[in-house]
Amino acid sequence: MPKVFNARALWSTESDPHRAEKIAKNYGIPNWTNDVSKVLNHPEIDAVIICSPTDRHAEQTIEAARNKKHIFCEKPLDLDLDVVNKTIMATKDAGVKLMIGFNRRFDANFLRVKRAIDHDEVGKINMVRITSRDPSPPPVSYIKSSGGLFHDMTIHDFDMARFLIGDEVDEVYAMAQSVNLDIAAAGDIDTAVVLLKFHNGVICYIENSREAAYGYDQRVEVLGSKGSVACDNKYPNQVVVSTNESVRRDLPLHFFLERYMDAYVAEMEAFIHVCTTNGASVPVGGNDGREALLLALAANKSLAENRPVKVNELRG
Amino acid sequence: MPKVFNARALWSTESDPHRAEKIAKNYGIPNWTNDVSKVLNHPEIDAVIICSPTDRHAEQTIEAARNKKHIFCEKPLDLDLDVVNKTIMATKDAGVKLMIGFNRRFDANFLRVKRAIDHDEVGKINMVRITSRDPSPPPVSYIKSSGGLFHDMTIHDFDMARFLIGDEVDEVYAMAQSVNLDIAAAGDIDTAVVLLKFHNGVICYIENSREAAYGYDQRVEVLGSKGSVACDNKYPNQVVVSTNESVRRDLPLHFFLERYMDAYVAEMEAFIHVCTTNGASVPVGGNDGREALLLALAANKSLAENRPVKVNELRG
Amino acid sequence: MPKVFNARALWSTESDPHRAEKIAKNYGIPNWTNDVSKVLNHPEIDAVIICSPTDRHAEQTIEAARNKKHIFCEKPLDLDLDVVNKTIMATKDAGVKLMIGFNRRFDANFLRVKRAIDHDEVGKINMVRITSRDPSPPPVSYIKSSGGLFHDMTIHDFDMARFLIGDEVDEVYAMAQSVNLDIAAAGDIDTAVVLLKFHNGVICYIENSREAAYGYDQRVEVLGSKGSVACDNKYPNQVVVSTNESVRRDLPLHFFLERYMDAYVAEMEAFIHVCTTNGASVPVGGNDGREALLLALAANKSLAENRPVKVNELRG
Amino acid sequence: MPKVFNARALWSTESDPHRAEKIAKNYGIPNWTNDVSKVLNHPEIDAVIICSPTDRHAEQTIEAARNKKHIFCEKPLDLDLDVVNKTIMATKDAGVKLMIGFNRRFDANFLRVKRAIDHDEVGKINMVRITSRDPSPPPVSYIKSSGGLFHDMTIHDFDMARFLIGDEVDEVYAMAQSVNLDIAAAGDIDTAVVLLKFHNGVICYIENSREAAYGYDQRVEVLGSKGSVACDNKYPNQVVVSTNESVRRDLPLHFFLERYMDAYVAEMEAFIHVCTTNGASVPVGGNDGREALLLALAANKSLAENRPVKVNELRG
């Protein structure tokens, strides 16, 4: 598998018109443009990586698909289910591959947990816990355009739940609060527990917080008939300092860039593999994006109506 | 505080009529009887410890109270709220102390978590997780007379939640399944997650399983504004064996007797302290028993009706 | 095995003439005396526990042996090899059992390490590390009468090395320094590493310090052909507090009473078992005391002459 | 600091005459050669990295120095002290920078330990332990040309000891055995403990084994007046699997390439920084190479003569 991905062209949406040029220069990318269509139509380009703002994902994916490019698109395809369905359909019609950026599936810890499940190290799964906490809340401006906690943050956990359990969700119940007054004023929540009942009976509970003072907290624990498998956070070192006050270590890796740097690389390698290998199937496809979106919609509905919500209510 | 509790008399309900005699002999207890009233009325006895089957708790507590004995009673006082209220009232009327056997409050780990909260090590609490799993399901005969998972097992976690959070619950939602077919056939559940919304906004999620292959699993984790405090299980040793296959340690302490042996001793010391010290307040009283019972009733109702249930619905 | 050891008589050497009386009263011991011979000769006594100062051990052991009592004696029997040999001989001549108080052999962690070795979990042993550090240096007055670091502190580690490796030492080399100026002034050392070459080729390195700010530090690590087995310290709880500063836990159990409380109980149970069971062999006998003493003597000689010393040089 | 080091030219000593060509092609290196002098004399080259076999290090370093190239040379410069001195002198005369490849100084764990020392987290250092074990012995052919355990393996630990303690060694004592019969037959050892007495009084004990079944084992522990700092090994994940048999995790990173991959990158970044920054001092220079070599020579002499050896005996 090639370790280096030679980009042919780069487009940047940033307001700074010189940004694409600068980056291209720095990294030796031969072409750059401020017109995204020039990338999506470029005759020498086989595949595109779409990391634009969420509201451009669907249109750019559709345009790329029509130009027969394979597509890696950051999650979510869109916040509207119909748009998502239409976009997925466009990639199918065009016969191109569509991969969604659920980076955590490529993290060494979660992959090892998945392997424990697949290799029957813990037997039949009965219960799954997903803990996902950010080190500190984003600015309220971000919160306002984020689509809300379930779309912005829990969406990764919904995908992780489906990835680990290997089934679809029947029913969703959410309980939440807003600890941060600014977030509350913006109409969002920052602390939540979401229960998922899967069709196969497995119960999954996801817990989120926008503020864990000690840093990014990303753990899962699976209870099966033969035992459990759980992963802890990653730390910058394995050093312990013992004094007359405490036995302590440094904080875990602070946020997603540090924690998932290796996962992002593995994700890109997987996309390159998919694009360059006949018959290779996409590890995280459009349907995965759609199902996670449905769970976010169901969680929002559960919270609004304070009742358990069947996912089928939202399939329309 | 006396380390040795010199029992004056012993009563045993066991079908074996020689059991009380044997135990009394072994432990040097001067009096024994097969007639419980002889203990509850004994003129030299100041306090009694009631560890009989649940359906005898209330009547024996009331009889002891009328005889002006202080009472330590294993949880629950009763499965019926009215009986519990009547029993508590009887001890109040008699002016005797009533302590309920929520042994986990005396465990070094949970006490340390509580201390971290009380000493503001983690700031204002936002979320609490309680994990409580048994090593293997009890016989179905036990299940049938247990009152069900929430009354038998979760009751301890309900008390722990109230103990740690220091507030009362507003609303309860429960999701559950029966992995074990015999337990399902007996009409009970063995795998459950219960969400508690406290009046102060704190969200607590309790997860229970009747079967954790690796042994008794008793952990809590508290997320506050300044960080988190969490406890792990207790192990019989701190030994790690590393081979070409794995880095491994022995299983955690297998069940409640091993895990809570020290807690049981501390619990008894606390009861003795309460009985022998003027003005000492009971660390876990009748009201604690009643509130935990209410939460079990609410969880059962939530499960039966598949909806969040306000605790006040059950106060009658 | 009886859990309660009913003492028949008590003698205390303390300068306070009322001390023995008080203790006897507190613990319900029927007889007490300030004359040790009354205990050692008592017709109803089968076995004695000698915890007097080191310089009384040998004479009291010999008197007890002559009176046909089994003997548990705190280490060391004496600091002089000839006296030790004579004392051991006296117990053999009398046909009584002599057990030496190397309490660490009864600690759950070290027993588990020993089991890993005996059950071939780590293969043939090649190297052993013993870490043994006190939380803080004793008063200089104690240092002066202690016999020095190797006799007072390392002696336990010498026994542990022999216990784990199951062989005798061929050669000893010691390197040391005195960090504490008062200890240096008293002619003793407080920081040392001792290397032991066993006849079977195994290398053992013991490291001692009189001052570990975080508390009592008692660990071993064994490297064998199939892997390693290591034990960590014991902690008062399994609680971790994570804030924006660190991920920390409380200090390990502070000193030997806390750390080895369970080991002392198990040690006494073992002695009672030995005294009450026909054919039961003593788990730590006079020869174990003598061999550990020889290693302390060899370490002192190595330090004095700055050269490796054969243990046989000291056997005389 | 540049993250990408654009190599101008490549030379490979491998017997395969096409090897340099292939690698150059793969990595886009414009020039390649089978004649090392063409690299060492190349007019566009400012700095060279010498990773050839040990017996070429000195001559190539000297040639590079004469051509005014900065030099990064893998350890050791040579096994002969005079040659090392002459080589260092050549780089000084030429006014070029010489950096020695002690990669462990750039490992996040050891750097964190060093930082704890430098920032006075553990007070004045009294004792240091360095554990360094390979997962399995190399082929005997390698052993024969390795210069022996102390030159090949312990040399890194000697450097680590000097790095952490920040002082020079006064005296060395080594105890060793050959567990592996082939290694014994080749006249080398595979299991050793080396004691270092530093001029400032600190005692350091290094323990090495050629065979740790569980994988590469690289730990240090420092005891200071305020406490200790210790590092554990690095693991491929933070996953724990608990079954009815054990609580286990995967093995640590297997060998030096996995364990020190990040350290090698940081080491190269440091070299580039040194070469491109006016006044930047070399983090590991020729003198560090020489002092580590002296310690290996002293350890060999100690082993041969079974006595503590003053390092000054070897300075000549």
Tab-separated table of C-alpha atoms in Angstrom, chain A residues 124-127 129 131 133 171-177 179 191-197 200-205 207-209 211-214 217 219 221-228 306-308 310, chain B residues 124-127 129 131 133 171-177 179 191-197 200-205 207-209 211-214 217 219 221-228 306-308 310:
chain	number	residue	atom	x	y	z
A	124	LYS	CA	-21.904	-12.989	22.380
A	125	ILE	CA	-22.238	-9.252	23.083
A	126	ASN	CA	-24.816	-8.171	25.648
A	127	MET	CA	-23.997	-4.588	26.494
A	129	ARG	CA	-20.635	1.432	26.748
A	131	THR	CA	-17.669	7.222	26.563
A	133	ARG	CA	-15.965	13.555	26.059
A	171	GLU	CA	-35.090	2.178	19.663
A	172	VAL	CA	-33.398	5.273	21.096
A	173	TYR	CA	-33.805	7.116	24.387
A	174	ALA	CA	-31.862	10.246	25.318
A	175	MET	CA	-31.430	12.105	28.601
A	176	ALA	CA	-29.472	15.350	28.636
A	177	GLN	CA	-28.705	18.622	30.352
A	179	VAL	CA	-24.240	22.504	32.211
A	191	THR	CA	-24.062	16.481	28.739
A	192	ALA	CA	-26.036	13.490	27.550
A	193	VAL	CA	-26.607	9.789	27.842
A	194	VAL	CA	-28.202	8.005	24.889
A	195	LEU	CA	-29.523	4.456	25.148
A	196	LEU	CA	-29.705	2.324	22.034
A	197	LYS	CA	-31.647	-0.928	21.860
A	200	ASN	CA	-30.412	-8.273	18.321
A	201	GLY	CA	-31.193	-7.200	21.892
A	202	VAL	CA	-27.850	-5.569	22.694
A	203	ILE	CA	-28.116	-2.463	24.858
A	204	CYS	CA	-25.645	0.305	24.123
A	205	TYR	CA	-25.266	3.392	26.279
A	207	GLU	CA	-22.326	9.156	27.271
A	208	ASN	CA	-21.097	12.522	26.071
A	209	SER	CA	-19.803	15.640	27.663
A	211	GLU	CA	-16.147	19.314	29.036
A	212	ALA	CA	-13.736	16.843	30.587
A	213	ALA	CA	-11.103	18.927	32.359
A	214	TYR	CA	-8.427	16.239	31.963
A	217	ASP	CA	-11.863	10.930	26.716
A	219	ARG	CA	-13.289	4.758	25.628
A	221	GLU	CA	-16.338	-1.264	26.971
A	222	VAL	CA	-18.079	-4.347	25.664
A	223	LEU	CA	-19.632	-6.999	27.899
A	224	GLY	CA	-20.105	-10.379	26.300
A	225	SER	CA	-21.040	-13.826	27.479
A	226	LYS	CA	-17.348	-14.784	27.896
A	227	GLY	CA	-16.118	-11.550	29.443
A	228	SER	CA	-15.383	-7.972	28.590
A	306	ASN	CA	-39.065	12.754	26.352
A	307	ARG	CA	-39.894	9.242	25.202
A	308	PRO	CA	-38.162	6.297	23.557
A	310	LYS	CA	-38.214	3.852	17.207
B	124	LYS	CA	-19.634	20.333	40.574
B	125	ILE	CA	-20.918	16.888	39.548
B	126	ASN	CA	-22.486	16.578	36.108
B	127	MET	CA	-22.654	12.876	35.384
B	129	ARG	CA	-21.744	6.075	36.032
B	131	THR	CA	-21.256	-0.354	36.961
B	133	ARG	CA	-22.185	-6.835	37.639
B	171	GLU	CA	-37.121	10.813	36.765
B	172	VAL	CA	-36.165	7.237	35.896
B	173	TYR	CA	-35.855	5.418	32.586
B	174	ALA	CA	-34.869	1.757	32.263
B	175	MET	CA	-33.863	-0.371	29.300
B	176	ALA	CA	-33.282	-4.081	29.810
B	177	GLN	CA	-33.066	-7.517	28.301
B	179	VAL	CA	-29.859	-12.823	28.078
B	191	THR	CA	-29.034	-7.003	31.762
B	192	ALA	CA	-30.159	-3.443	32.284
B	193	VAL	CA	-29.266	0.195	32.064
B	194	VAL	CA	-31.179	2.621	34.264
B	195	LEU	CA	-31.007	6.381	33.756
B	196	LEU	CA	-31.641	8.680	36.706
B	197	LYS	CA	-32.255	12.385	36.327
B	200	ASN	CA	-30.090	19.117	40.605
B	201	GLY	CA	-29.706	18.136	36.948
B	202	VAL	CA	-27.104	15.394	37.412
B	203	ILE	CA	-27.538	12.408	35.098
B	204	CYS	CA	-26.669	9.025	36.536
B	205	TYR	CA	-26.546	5.847	34.488
B	207	GLU	CA	-25.624	-0.627	34.331
B	208	ASN	CA	-26.195	-4.109	35.668
B	209	SER	CA	-25.536	-7.588	34.494
B	211	GLU	CA	-23.136	-12.393	34.414
B	212	ALA	CA	-19.623	-11.013	34.120
B	213	ALA	CA	-17.383	-13.988	33.396
B	214	TYR	CA	-14.342	-12.351	35.021
B	217	ASP	CA	-17.519	-5.826	38.838
B	219	ARG	CA	-17.059	0.514	39.707
B	221	GLU	CA	-17.085	7.108	37.715
B	222	VAL	CA	-18.029	10.682	38.454
B	223	LEU	CA	-17.568	13.535	35.987
B	224	GLY	CA	-17.449	16.986	37.515
B	225	SER	CA	-16.595	20.451	36.347
B	226	LYS	CA	-12.968	20.052	37.483
B	227	GLY	CA	-12.398	16.503	36.296
B	228	SER	CA	-13.339	12.949	37.107
B	306	ASN	CA	-41.489	1.787	28.290
B	307	ARG	CA	-41.450	5.439	29.284
B	308	PRO	CA	-39.621	7.741	31.679
B	310	LYS	CA	-41.320	10.501	37.645
